[in-house]
Amino acid sequence: LKRNWRPYCGVLLPALTKHTINRIFIPSEKRIPRIRITTRQGATLDGQRIVVSVDEWSRSSKYPHGHFVRALGRVGDKDAENEVLLLEHEIPHQQFSENV
C-alpha cells in the first residue's frame, strides 16, 4: 500500500538535549500526525516554519519518518505565514516569468 504523501508545513518540537539529530516535526494541519525527522540543522531550524516530506511509516513506529525539505522563514513572519497558507491549500504561487 503506497500513500500519497505530500510536503507538509510546520515547526520542530524543541529538543530535549542540545546535540540531538532526531527531532519531532509538528505539522500546521492538525489532522496530520507528528513526523520524526533526522537533521543536523536542528539548532538553525528552531523557531522556523519548515517543509517536511514523509518517507515511510513502519507498522512498529508511532510516528512516520520524513526528511527536511526547506525553511520558509521565522514563525510569525508575514511572508512565511502566507507561504504556509498557500502551500497547505496547494495554491500555485511561483513568480511570473519575464514574458508575462
PDB file of C-alpha atoms in Angstrom:
ATOM      1  CA  LEU A   1       0.000   0.000   0.000  1.00  0.00           C
ATOM      2  CA  LYS A   2       1.523   3.306  -1.113  1.00  0.00           C
ATOM      3  CA  ARG A   3       0.261   6.534   0.446  1.00  0.00           C
ATOM      4  CA  ASN A   4       0.016   9.778  -1.442  1.00  0.00           C
ATOM      5  CA  TRP A   5       2.080  11.847   0.997  1.00  0.00           C
ATOM      6  CA  ARG A   6       2.701  15.476   0.140  1.00  0.00           C
ATOM      7  CA  PRO A   7       5.076  18.016   1.712  1.00  0.00           C
ATOM      8  CA  TYR A   8       3.793  19.491   4.998  1.00  0.00           C
ATOM      9  CA  CYS A   9       4.486  22.850   6.665  1.00  0.00           C
ATOM     10  CA  GLY A  10       5.044  23.248  10.400  1.00  0.00           C
ATOM     11  CA  VAL A  11       7.626  23.653  13.161  1.00  0.00           C
ATOM     12  CA  LEU A  12      10.064  21.464  15.087  1.00  0.00           C
ATOM     13  CA  LEU A  13       9.321  20.476  18.665  1.00  0.00           C
ATOM     14  CA  PRO A  14      12.042  21.940  20.932  1.00  0.00           C
ATOM     15  CA  ALA A  15      14.884  19.465  21.520  1.00  0.00           C
ATOM     16  CA  LEU A  16      15.333  17.862  24.942  1.00  0.00           C
ATOM     17  CA  THR A  17      19.122  17.765  24.565  1.00  0.00           C
ATOM     18  CA  LYS A  18      21.379  20.209  22.764  1.00  0.00           C
ATOM     19  CA  HIS A  19      23.019  17.979  20.143  1.00  0.00           C
ATOM     20  CA  THR A  20      20.195  15.625  19.179  1.00  0.00           C
ATOM     21  CA  ILE A  21      19.716  14.831  15.480  1.00  0.00           C
ATOM     22  CA  ASN A  22      16.334  13.085  15.800  1.00  0.00           C
ATOM     23  CA  ARG A  23      13.575  15.680  16.024  1.00  0.00           C
ATOM     24  CA  ILE A  24       9.784  15.690  16.022  1.00  0.00           C
ATOM     25  CA  PHE A  25       8.031  17.883  13.457  1.00  0.00           C
ATOM     26  CA  ILE A  26       4.589  19.334  14.278  1.00  0.00           C
ATOM     27  CA  PRO A  27       2.539  19.962  11.107  1.00  0.00           C
ATOM     28  CA  SER A  28       0.358  23.068  10.817  1.00  0.00           C
ATOM     29  CA  GLU A  29      -2.553  20.883   9.755  1.00  0.00           C
ATOM     30  CA  LYS A  30      -3.876  19.223  12.916  1.00  0.00           C
ATOM     31  CA  ARG A  31      -5.170  16.109  11.095  1.00  0.00           C
ATOM     32  CA  ILE A  32      -1.624  15.097  10.138  1.00  0.00           C
ATOM     33  CA  PRO A  33       0.383  13.160  12.757  1.00  0.00           C
ATOM     34  CA  ARG A  34       3.708  14.392  14.064  1.00  0.00           C
ATOM     35  CA  ILE A  35       6.634  13.335  11.882  1.00  0.00           C
ATOM     36  CA  ARG A  36      10.066  12.154  13.042  1.00  0.00           C
ATOM     37  CA  ILE A  37      12.966  13.626  11.057  1.00  0.00           C
ATOM     38  CA  THR A  38      16.734  13.258  11.302  1.00  0.00           C
ATOM     39  CA  THR A  39      18.669  16.501  10.807  1.00  0.00           C
ATOM     40  CA  ARG A  40      21.880  18.103  11.987  1.00  0.00           C
ATOM     41  CA  GLN A  41      20.373  21.551  11.314  1.00  0.00           C
ATOM     42  CA  GLY A  42      18.051  21.400  14.322  1.00  0.00           C
ATOM     43  CA  ALA A  43      19.515  24.433  16.111  1.00  0.00           C
ATOM     44  CA  THR A  44      19.173  26.525  12.943  1.00  0.00           C
ATOM     45  CA  LEU A  45      15.617  25.350  12.284  1.00  0.00           C
ATOM     46  CA  ASP A  46      14.258  26.070  15.785  1.00  0.00           C
ATOM     47  CA  GLY A  47      11.702  28.879  15.553  1.00  0.00           C
ATOM     48  CA  GLN A  48      11.369  28.489  11.774  1.00  0.00           C
ATOM     49  CA  ARG A  49       8.464  27.393   9.619  1.00  0.00           C
ATOM     50  CA  ILE A  50       9.777  24.452   7.607  1.00  0.00           C
ATOM     51  CA  VAL A  51       8.591  21.999   4.964  1.00  0.00           C
ATOM     52  CA  VAL A  52       8.937  18.245   5.596  1.00  0.00           C
ATOM     53  CA  SER A  53       8.106  15.248   3.376  1.00  0.00           C
ATOM     54  CA  VAL A  54       7.160  11.792   4.662  1.00  0.00           C
ATOM     55  CA  ASP A  55       9.381   8.922   3.509  1.00  0.00           C
ATOM     56  CA  GLU A  56       7.879   5.914   5.299  1.00  0.00           C
ATOM     57  CA  TRP A  57       5.739   4.819   8.194  1.00  0.00           C
ATOM     58  CA  SER A  58       6.584   1.372   9.509  1.00  0.00           C
ATOM     59  CA  ARG A  59       3.968  -0.624  11.392  1.00  0.00           C
ATOM     60  CA  SER A  60       6.015  -0.643  14.594  1.00  0.00           C
ATOM     61  CA  SER A  61       6.560   3.140  14.669  1.00  0.00           C
ATOM     62  CA  LYS A  62       4.344   5.663  16.451  1.00  0.00           C
ATOM     63  CA  TYR A  63       5.322   8.407  14.002  1.00  0.00           C
ATOM     64  CA  PRO A  64       6.083   8.405  10.272  1.00  0.00           C
ATOM     65  CA  HIS A  65       9.684   9.129   9.282  1.00  0.00           C
ATOM     66  CA  GLY A  66      10.435  12.015   6.936  1.00  0.00           C
ATOM     67  CA  HIS A  67      13.072  14.484   5.837  1.00  0.00           C
ATOM     68  CA  PHE A  68      13.588  18.255   5.874  1.00  0.00           C
ATOM     69  CA  VAL A  69      12.860  19.915   2.520  1.00  0.00           C
ATOM     70  CA  ARG A  70      13.320  23.649   3.089  1.00  0.00           C
ATOM     71  CA  ALA A  71      12.871  26.529   5.517  1.00  0.00           C
ATOM     72  CA  LEU A  72      10.176  29.129   4.864  1.00  0.00           C
ATOM     73  CA  GLY A  73      11.133  31.762   7.453  1.00  0.00           C
ATOM     74  CA  ARG A  74      10.683  32.691  11.095  1.00  0.00           C
ATOM     75  CA  VAL A  75       7.455  31.810  12.912  1.00  0.00           C
ATOM     76  CA  GLY A  76       5.210  34.896  12.841  1.00  0.00           C
ATOM     77  CA  ASP A  77       6.892  36.423   9.778  1.00  0.00           C
ATOM     78  CA  LYS A  78       4.175  37.613   7.401  1.00  0.00           C
ATOM     79  CA  ASP A  79       5.804  36.238   4.232  1.00  0.00           C
ATOM     80  CA  ALA A  80       6.493  32.842   5.823  1.00  0.00           C
ATOM     81  CA  GLU A  81       2.944  32.525   7.200  1.00  0.00           C
ATOM     82  CA  ASN A  82       1.463  33.487   3.810  1.00  0.00           C
ATOM     83  CA  GLU A  83       3.577  30.846   2.099  1.00  0.00           C
ATOM     84  CA  VAL A  84       2.422  28.244   4.649  1.00  0.00           C
ATOM     85  CA  LEU A  85      -1.220  29.020   3.801  1.00  0.00           C
ATOM     86  CA  LEU A  86      -0.563  28.790   0.068  1.00  0.00           C
ATOM     87  CA  LEU A  87       1.369  25.513   0.367  1.00  0.00           C
ATOM     88  CA  GLU A  88      -1.106  23.869   2.752  1.00  0.00           C
ATOM     89  CA  HIS A  89      -4.007  24.602   0.383  1.00  0.00           C
ATOM     90  CA  GLU A  90      -1.932  23.637  -2.684  1.00  0.00           C
ATOM     91  CA  ILE A  91      -2.337  27.042  -4.341  1.00  0.00           C
ATOM     92  CA  PRO A  92       0.281  27.721  -7.051  1.00  0.00           C
ATOM     93  CA  HIS A  93       2.357  30.759  -6.090  1.00  0.00           C
ATOM     94  CA  GLN A  94       5.524  30.756  -8.202  1.00  0.00           C
ATOM     95  CA  GLN A  95       6.869  34.017  -9.577  1.00  0.00           C
ATOM     96  CA  PHE A  96       5.659  35.048 -13.025  1.00  0.00           C
ATOM     97  CA  SER A  97       8.166  34.801 -15.863  1.00  0.00           C
ATOM     98  CA  GLU A  98       9.506  37.863 -17.678  1.00  0.00           C
ATOM     99  CA  ASN A  99       7.233  37.035 -20.661  1.00  0.00           C
ATOM    100  CA  VAL A 100       4.103  37.639 -18.588  1.00  0.00           C
TER     101      VAL A 100
END
